Short mmCIF file of C-alpha atoms and ligand atoms in Angstrom, two decimals:
data_model
loop_
_atom_site.label_atom_id
_atom_site.label_comp_id
_atom_site.label_asym_id
_atom_site.label_seq_id
_atom_site.Cartn_x
_atom_site.Cartn_y
_atom_site.Cartn_z
CA MET Y 1 17.34 -46.10 41.13
CA THR Y 2 18.19 -47.06 37.57
CA TRP Y 3 17.06 -50.61 36.87
CA GLU Y 4 16.16 -51.17 33.24
CA GLU Y 5 17.45 -52.11 29.82
CA ARG Y 6 18.76 -49.36 27.54
CA TRP Y 7 19.12 -49.60 23.77
CA HIS Y 8 22.60 -49.05 22.31
CA PRO Y 9 21.72 -47.58 18.91
CA LEU Y 10 25.24 -47.87 17.43
CA ARG Y 11 25.68 -51.53 18.32
CA GLU Y 12 21.97 -52.34 18.10
CA GLU Y 13 21.88 -54.25 21.33
CA TRP Y 14 20.36 -53.88 24.79
CA VAL Y 15 22.44 -52.96 27.82
CA ILE Y 16 21.14 -54.10 31.23
CA VAL Y 17 21.50 -51.28 33.75
CA ALA Y 18 21.17 -52.46 37.35
CA ALA Y 19 22.68 -49.57 39.29
CA HIS Y 20 21.34 -50.72 42.66
CA ARG Y 21 23.93 -53.52 42.58
CA GLN Y 22 27.00 -51.27 42.78
CA ASP Y 23 27.22 -51.43 46.58
CA ARG Y 24 26.93 -55.17 46.86
CA PRO Y 25 29.67 -56.82 48.97
CA TRP Y 26 32.75 -58.00 47.14
CA SER Y 27 35.16 -60.66 48.35
CA GLY Y 28 36.96 -61.52 45.12
CA ASN Y 29 40.17 -60.26 43.58
CA THR Y 30 41.01 -56.60 43.58
CA ILE Y 31 43.47 -54.76 41.38
CA ALA Y 32 46.44 -52.98 42.91
CA LYS Y 33 46.78 -49.27 42.24
CA ASP Y 34 49.00 -48.62 39.25
CA GLU Y 35 52.48 -47.40 40.13
CA THR Y 36 52.59 -43.61 40.01
CA ASN Y 37 56.11 -43.04 41.30
CA LEU Y 38 58.21 -43.73 38.20
CA SER Y 39 61.24 -42.05 36.74
CA ASP Y 40 61.57 -40.30 33.37
CA TYR Y 41 63.58 -43.11 31.88
CA ALA Y 42 63.62 -46.88 32.36
CA ALA Y 43 66.60 -48.91 31.17
CA ASP Y 44 64.45 -51.99 30.57
CA CYS Y 45 61.70 -50.17 28.62
CA TYR Y 46 61.58 -51.05 24.91
CA LEU Y 47 59.99 -47.68 24.15
CA CYS Y 48 62.39 -45.30 25.88
CA PRO Y 49 64.81 -43.33 23.66
CA GLY Y 50 68.09 -45.07 22.89
CA ASN Y 51 66.90 -48.47 24.15
CA ARG Y 52 67.13 -51.72 22.19
CA ARG Y 53 63.89 -53.45 21.21
CA VAL Y 54 63.38 -57.24 20.93
CA SER Y 55 63.85 -56.99 17.16
CA GLY Y 56 67.37 -55.68 17.82
CA ALA Y 57 66.46 -52.24 16.50
CA ILE Y 58 67.62 -49.33 18.64
CA ASN Y 59 65.20 -46.48 19.31
CA PRO Y 60 66.48 -43.08 18.24
CA GLU Y 61 67.07 -40.38 20.86
CA TYR Y 62 63.66 -38.99 20.02
CA THR Y 63 62.48 -35.83 21.69
CA ASN Y 64 58.82 -35.67 20.74
CA ILE Y 65 56.61 -38.34 19.10
CA PHE Y 66 58.17 -41.56 17.81
CA ILE Y 67 56.53 -44.05 15.43
CA PHE Y 68 57.78 -47.49 14.45
CA ASP Y 69 56.42 -50.68 12.90
CA ASN Y 70 55.39 -53.16 15.62
CA ASP Y 71 58.03 -55.83 16.23
CA HIS Y 72 55.31 -58.42 16.90
CA PRO Y 73 52.62 -57.36 14.45
CA CYS Y 74 49.10 -58.76 14.69
CA VAL Y 75 48.72 -57.95 11.01
CA SER Y 76 51.43 -57.71 8.37
CA PHE Y 77 51.74 -57.92 4.61
CA GLU Y 78 54.08 -60.83 5.35
CA ALA Y 79 51.08 -62.92 6.44
CA PRO Y 80 50.14 -65.58 3.85
CA SER Y 81 47.78 -64.35 1.14
CA GLU Y 82 47.25 -67.82 -0.38
CA LEU Y 83 45.32 -69.84 2.18
CA PRO Y 84 44.30 -73.48 2.26
CA PRO Y 85 40.52 -73.61 1.78
CA ALA Y 86 38.49 -73.90 4.99
CA PRO Y 87 36.53 -77.12 5.36
CA ALA Y 88 32.77 -77.42 4.79
CA VAL Y 89 30.72 -74.76 6.55
CA TYR Y 90 33.78 -72.78 7.64
CA LYS Y 91 35.32 -69.73 5.99
CA ASN Y 92 38.70 -68.08 6.18
CA ARG Y 93 40.41 -65.10 4.59
CA PRO Y 94 43.86 -63.48 4.68
CA ALA Y 95 44.55 -61.13 7.60
CA ASN Y 96 47.15 -58.61 6.61
CA GLY Y 97 48.09 -54.98 6.94
CA VAL Y 98 50.39 -52.74 8.92
CA ALA Y 99 50.81 -52.52 12.70
CA ARG Y 100 52.53 -49.52 14.21
CA VAL Y 101 53.38 -48.15 17.64
CA VAL Y 102 53.20 -44.43 18.41
CA CYS Y 103 55.09 -43.20 21.49
CA TYR Y 104 53.53 -39.96 22.72
CA SER Y 105 56.62 -38.72 24.51
CA PRO Y 106 60.20 -39.73 25.32
CA ARG Y 107 59.24 -39.48 29.01
CA HIS Y 108 58.58 -42.90 30.45
CA ASN Y 109 56.44 -41.65 33.35
CA LEU Y 110 53.97 -39.39 31.54
CA THR Y 111 50.43 -40.29 30.58
CA LEU Y 112 48.30 -38.81 27.81
CA ALA Y 113 46.48 -36.88 30.55
CA GLU Y 114 49.69 -35.08 31.45
CA LEU Y 115 50.65 -33.96 27.96
CA GLU Y 116 50.24 -30.23 27.39
CA PRO Y 117 47.22 -29.32 25.22
CA HIS Y 118 49.52 -28.32 22.33
CA ASP Y 119 51.25 -31.73 22.57
CA ILE Y 120 47.84 -33.42 22.38
CA VAL Y 121 47.08 -31.33 19.27
CA GLU Y 122 50.37 -32.50 17.80
CA LEU Y 123 49.47 -36.11 18.57
CA LEU Y 124 46.09 -35.67 16.87
CA GLU Y 125 47.93 -34.27 13.84
CA VAL Y 126 50.20 -37.33 13.82
CA TRP Y 127 47.19 -39.65 14.02
CA GLN Y 128 45.61 -37.70 11.18
CA SER Y 129 48.67 -37.99 8.95
CA GLN Y 130 49.14 -41.67 9.84
CA TYR Y 131 45.50 -42.26 8.98
CA ARG Y 132 45.85 -40.50 5.62
CA GLU Y 133 49.04 -42.37 4.77
CA LEU Y 134 47.74 -45.82 5.73
CA ALA Y 135 44.24 -45.34 4.32
CA ALA Y 136 45.87 -44.62 0.94
CA VAL Y 137 47.66 -48.00 0.88
CA PRO Y 138 45.95 -50.38 -1.59
CA ASP Y 139 44.30 -53.30 0.24
CA ILE Y 140 43.88 -51.33 3.48
CA ALA Y 141 40.19 -51.32 4.37
CA HIS Y 142 40.35 -49.74 7.79
CA VAL Y 143 42.66 -47.96 10.23
CA LEU Y 144 42.12 -48.65 13.93
CA ILE Y 145 43.96 -46.33 16.30
CA PHE Y 146 43.78 -47.40 19.94
CA GLU Y 147 45.51 -47.13 23.29
CA ASN Y 148 45.52 -49.83 25.96
CA LYS Y 149 46.46 -48.19 29.23
CA GLY Y 150 47.20 -49.83 32.55
CA VAL Y 151 47.82 -53.23 34.06
CA ALA Y 152 44.05 -53.66 34.37
CA VAL Y 153 43.87 -53.95 30.57
CA GLY Y 154 47.01 -56.07 30.36
CA VAL Y 155 49.65 -53.41 29.71
CA SER Y 156 52.61 -53.70 32.01
CA ASN Y 157 54.70 -50.98 30.32
CA PRO Y 158 53.53 -47.52 31.45
CA HIS Y 159 55.47 -45.69 28.70
CA PRO Y 160 52.76 -43.58 27.00
CA HIS Y 161 51.95 -45.05 23.61
CA CYS Y 162 49.17 -46.20 21.33
CA GLN Y 163 48.92 -48.62 18.45
CA ILE Y 164 47.67 -48.44 14.89
CA TYR Y 165 46.27 -51.46 13.06
CA ALA Y 166 45.75 -50.73 9.37
CA THR Y 167 44.03 -53.83 8.05
CA ASN Y 168 42.63 -55.45 4.94
CA PHE Y 169 39.44 -56.07 6.93
CA VAL Y 170 37.13 -53.93 9.02
CA PHE Y 171 36.87 -54.66 12.74
CA SER Y 172 33.51 -56.02 13.78
CA THR Y 173 32.28 -53.10 15.92
CA ILE Y 174 33.19 -50.63 13.20
CA GLU Y 175 31.49 -52.77 10.57
CA LYS Y 176 28.34 -52.82 12.71
CA GLU Y 177 28.43 -49.07 13.39
CA THR Y 178 28.98 -48.45 9.68
CA GLN Y 179 26.03 -50.58 8.59
CA VAL Y 180 23.76 -49.07 11.23
CA SER Y 181 24.77 -45.48 10.42
CA GLU Y 182 24.39 -45.90 6.66
CA ARG Y 183 20.98 -47.54 7.04
CA TYR Y 184 19.84 -44.79 9.42
CA LEU Y 185 20.89 -42.14 6.90
CA ARG Y 186 19.06 -43.95 4.09
CA GLU Y 187 15.87 -44.36 6.11
CA THR Y 188 15.67 -41.02 7.92
CA GLY Y 189 17.95 -38.68 5.98
CA ARG Y 190 19.74 -37.96 9.26
CA VAL Y 191 23.07 -38.90 10.83
CA LEU Y 192 22.51 -41.27 13.77
CA PHE Y 193 25.33 -39.80 15.84
CA GLN Y 194 23.86 -36.30 15.41
CA ASP Y 195 20.60 -37.58 16.86
CA ILE Y 196 22.60 -39.09 19.75
CA LEU Y 197 24.31 -35.71 20.30
CA ASP Y 198 20.90 -33.96 20.22
CA ALA Y 199 19.52 -36.39 22.79
CA GLU Y 200 22.55 -35.89 25.03
CA ARG Y 201 22.36 -32.08 24.76
CA ASN Y 202 18.60 -32.04 25.41
CA ASP Y 203 19.08 -34.10 28.54
CA GLY Y 204 22.39 -32.57 29.60
CA ARG Y 205 22.98 -34.79 32.63
CA ARG Y 206 25.62 -36.97 30.99
CA ILE Y 207 27.74 -34.26 29.33
CA ILE Y 208 31.23 -34.01 30.86
CA THR Y 209 32.57 -31.01 28.97
CA GLU Y 210 32.33 -29.29 25.60
CA SER Y 211 34.04 -26.66 23.49
CA GLN Y 212 33.07 -24.76 20.35
CA SER Y 213 33.24 -27.78 18.07
CA ALA Y 214 33.79 -30.82 20.33
CA ILE Y 215 31.92 -32.58 23.12
CA ALA Y 216 32.47 -35.33 25.73
CA PHE Y 217 29.74 -37.34 27.41
CA ILE Y 218 28.88 -40.66 29.01
CA PRO Y 219 26.24 -42.01 26.63
CA TYR Y 220 22.78 -43.00 27.86
CA PHE Y 221 23.59 -46.58 26.81
CA ALA Y 222 27.08 -46.78 28.40
CA ARG Y 223 28.25 -50.33 29.06
CA TYR Y 224 31.11 -49.40 31.40
CA ALA Y 225 30.84 -47.20 34.52
CA TYR Y 226 33.13 -44.47 33.17
CA GLU Y 227 32.59 -45.01 29.43
CA VAL Y 228 33.14 -41.63 27.76
CA PHE Y 229 32.60 -40.65 24.12
CA VAL Y 230 34.58 -37.68 22.78
CA ALA Y 231 33.59 -36.34 19.37
CA PRO Y 232 33.63 -33.35 17.08
CA LYS Y 233 30.17 -31.79 16.82
CA GLU Y 234 30.22 -31.79 13.03
CA THR Y 235 30.00 -35.08 11.20
CA HIS Y 236 33.23 -36.34 9.64
CA ALA Y 237 33.75 -39.95 8.63
CA SER Y 238 37.31 -39.95 9.95
CA LEU Y 239 39.98 -37.90 11.65
CA ALA Y 240 41.35 -37.14 8.18
CA ASP Y 241 38.53 -34.66 7.54
CA LEU Y 242 38.92 -32.53 10.68
CA SER Y 243 40.16 -28.95 10.27
CA ALA Y 244 43.06 -27.55 12.30
CA ALA Y 245 40.56 -25.65 14.48
CA GLU Y 246 38.55 -28.83 15.08
CA LEU Y 247 41.69 -30.77 16.07
CA CYS Y 248 42.52 -28.03 18.55
CA ASP Y 249 39.00 -28.06 19.99
CA LEU Y 250 39.04 -31.84 20.21
CA ALA Y 251 42.31 -31.69 22.19
CA ASN Y 252 40.74 -29.10 24.50
CA VAL Y 253 37.94 -31.54 25.32
CA LEU Y 254 40.15 -34.65 25.49
CA LYS Y 255 42.54 -33.07 27.98
CA PRO Y 256 40.01 -32.38 30.79
CA VAL Y 257 38.41 -35.81 30.30
CA LEU Y 258 41.81 -37.51 30.68
CA VAL Y 259 42.73 -35.35 33.69
CA LYS Y 260 39.40 -36.10 35.39
CA PHE Y 261 39.98 -39.82 34.77
CA ASP Y 262 43.38 -39.65 36.54
CA ASN Y 263 41.92 -37.43 39.28
CA LEU Y 264 39.12 -39.89 40.06
CA TRP Y 265 41.35 -42.01 42.29
CA CYS Y 266 44.65 -40.10 41.98
CA MET Y 267 46.23 -42.78 39.85
CA PRO Y 268 46.90 -43.31 36.15
CA PHE Y 269 43.41 -44.35 35.04
CA PRO Y 270 43.32 -47.56 33.01
CA TYR Y 271 41.26 -47.70 29.83
CA VAL Y 272 40.98 -48.93 26.30
CA MET Y 273 40.66 -45.90 24.04
CA ALA Y 274 39.57 -46.49 20.43
CA LEU Y 275 39.10 -44.06 17.57
CA HIS Y 276 36.01 -45.13 15.66
CA GLN Y 277 36.41 -44.15 12.04
CA ALA Y 278 34.60 -45.23 8.89
CA PRO Y 279 36.22 -47.86 6.66
CA ALA Y 280 39.05 -46.50 4.50
CA ASP Y 281 38.07 -48.34 1.33
CA GLY Y 282 37.34 -45.22 -0.69
CA ARG Y 283 33.54 -45.49 -0.48
CA ASP Y 284 31.28 -42.72 0.77
CA TYR Y 285 30.35 -43.02 4.45
CA SER Y 286 28.54 -39.75 5.04
CA GLY Y 287 26.35 -41.32 7.75
CA PHE Y 288 29.39 -42.21 9.86
CA HIS Y 289 30.43 -39.77 12.58
CA PHE Y 290 34.03 -40.11 13.79
CA HIS Y 291 34.27 -40.41 17.59
CA ILE Y 292 36.64 -41.60 20.31
CA GLU Y 293 35.39 -44.19 22.80
CA PHE Y 294 36.92 -44.79 26.23
CA HIS Y 295 36.22 -48.16 27.83
CA PRO Y 296 37.65 -48.10 31.36
CA PRO Y 297 37.54 -51.51 33.06
CA LEU Y 298 37.45 -50.26 36.66
CA ARG Y 299 34.30 -49.57 38.62
CA ARG Y 300 36.17 -48.47 41.74
CA PRO Y 301 39.87 -47.80 42.41
CA ASN Y 302 40.60 -51.47 42.77
CA LEU Y 303 37.52 -53.14 41.41
CA LEU Y 304 37.55 -54.55 37.90
CA LYS Y 305 34.44 -54.95 35.79
CA TYR Y 306 34.67 -58.65 34.95
CA LEU Y 307 33.06 -59.86 31.78
CA ALA Y 308 31.20 -62.95 32.92
CA GLY Y 309 27.88 -64.76 32.57
CA PRO Y 310 25.79 -61.92 31.10
CA GLU Y 311 28.53 -60.65 28.75
CA ILE Y 312 30.51 -63.76 27.79
CA GLY Y 313 27.80 -66.30 28.44
CA GLY Y 314 24.79 -64.36 27.18
CA GLY Y 315 26.27 -61.64 24.99
CA SER Y 316 24.57 -58.71 26.78
CA PHE Y 317 26.37 -56.13 28.87
CA LEU Y 318 25.35 -55.69 32.48
CA SER Y 319 26.20 -52.28 33.94
CA ASP Y 320 26.15 -51.81 37.71
CA THR Y 321 26.17 -48.03 37.59
CA SER Y 322 23.97 -45.20 36.40
CA PRO Y 323 25.51 -43.15 33.56
CA GLU Y 324 23.87 -40.01 34.99
CA GLU Y 325 25.57 -40.46 38.38
CA LYS Y 326 28.94 -41.32 36.87
CA ALA Y 327 28.85 -38.25 34.59
CA GLU Y 328 28.03 -36.08 37.59
CA GLU Y 329 31.00 -37.59 39.43
CA LEU Y 330 33.39 -36.84 36.54
CA ARG Y 331 32.01 -33.32 36.05
CA ALA Y 332 32.63 -32.49 39.70
CA LEU Y 333 36.33 -33.39 39.55
CA PRO Y 334 38.92 -30.61 39.20
CA PRO Y 335 40.36 -29.96 35.71
CA VAL Y 336 43.93 -29.71 37.09
CA HIS Y 337 45.91 -32.95 37.16
CA TYR Y 338 46.46 -34.23 40.70
CA LYS Y 339 50.25 -34.41 40.24
CA ILE Y 340 50.33 -30.70 39.40
CA ALA Y 341 47.92 -29.91 42.23
CA TRP Y 342 50.15 -31.79 44.67
CA GLY Y 343 53.33 -30.31 43.24
CA THR Y 344 54.90 -33.77 43.36
CA ASN Y 345 54.14 -37.15 41.88
CA LYS Y 346 54.81 -39.01 45.10
CA VAL Y 347 52.30 -38.43 47.85
CA PRO Y 348 49.13 -36.43 48.38
CA PRO Y 349 49.67 -33.32 50.56
CA ASP Y 350 47.52 -34.60 53.44
CA SER Y 351 49.16 -38.02 53.82
CA ASP Y 352 51.59 -38.60 56.69
ZN1 ZN P 401 59.94 -46.01 28.56
ZN1 ZN P 402 31.76 -46.17 18.21
#
């Protein structure tokens, strides 16, 4: 039984782990399985090749990866830079930058998990070049690359894509991780994330897979049941500093993690994936270790982890599962995607 609080060293907060609660009865809402039987192309999809987007722009007949500026940007250099002063105790500041969409494939019904390893390498290269380009823009302080996947995280369009927010500010979690990592380096002379990797390797129970230069694990302090960190073993402040061999290794670790996610319940596995990279303001962040975090909202095939009293009301995460057990579960899953194993994307071989 795991029933304790665990310290999250990157966020500097406690996580309540109460794994004995995972089997408690549930009579609330459940989430329907995501649709798996889709076709290659959808006429009403704003991301499919040749289709018209809300802005009126028509997507090219792209055959590989396609990038465009978001038609409804959350940040833009068109946002006002002269603001009315905030009253009294309040503060405000301009929010601007660049928001882009990256389609992984022209195929409407693929997921990142189903891309070939060399296509994932190519995607990592695109992220790397996007990062370099956007980080070099004056006024850009940070580049957040993330993917929201699945209805469970509010995405109704299954077309495989991610977003890039290059902003004049640094997102709060990154700011916190940056401060914590830099202070740790100053005080101990060591990189915090390296000490996390050491702890994970010494224990071993939460490691999902690893290659020569990359590793995937559910951290000791995971807040979500299937929260996985994927990282290069060497410290780099951002994706921009990874070598070609490291990108390749990273793809070779990402792929089995993504396949295992989909294989868990034989459905496209919903998650929020975020690349955590140091600020891109030109300063030295040698204590910051680039990593990818997966935050999947489901605890079971149809059971959502709701953020409620402890999280929203009290500000502390309550996890109902043991990271050790969940890592074991992921490790035991086959590395071949269920659609390939079934030879069809419609029904499992044993269903009537
Ligand atoms: Zn599409
Ligand atoms: Zn992080």
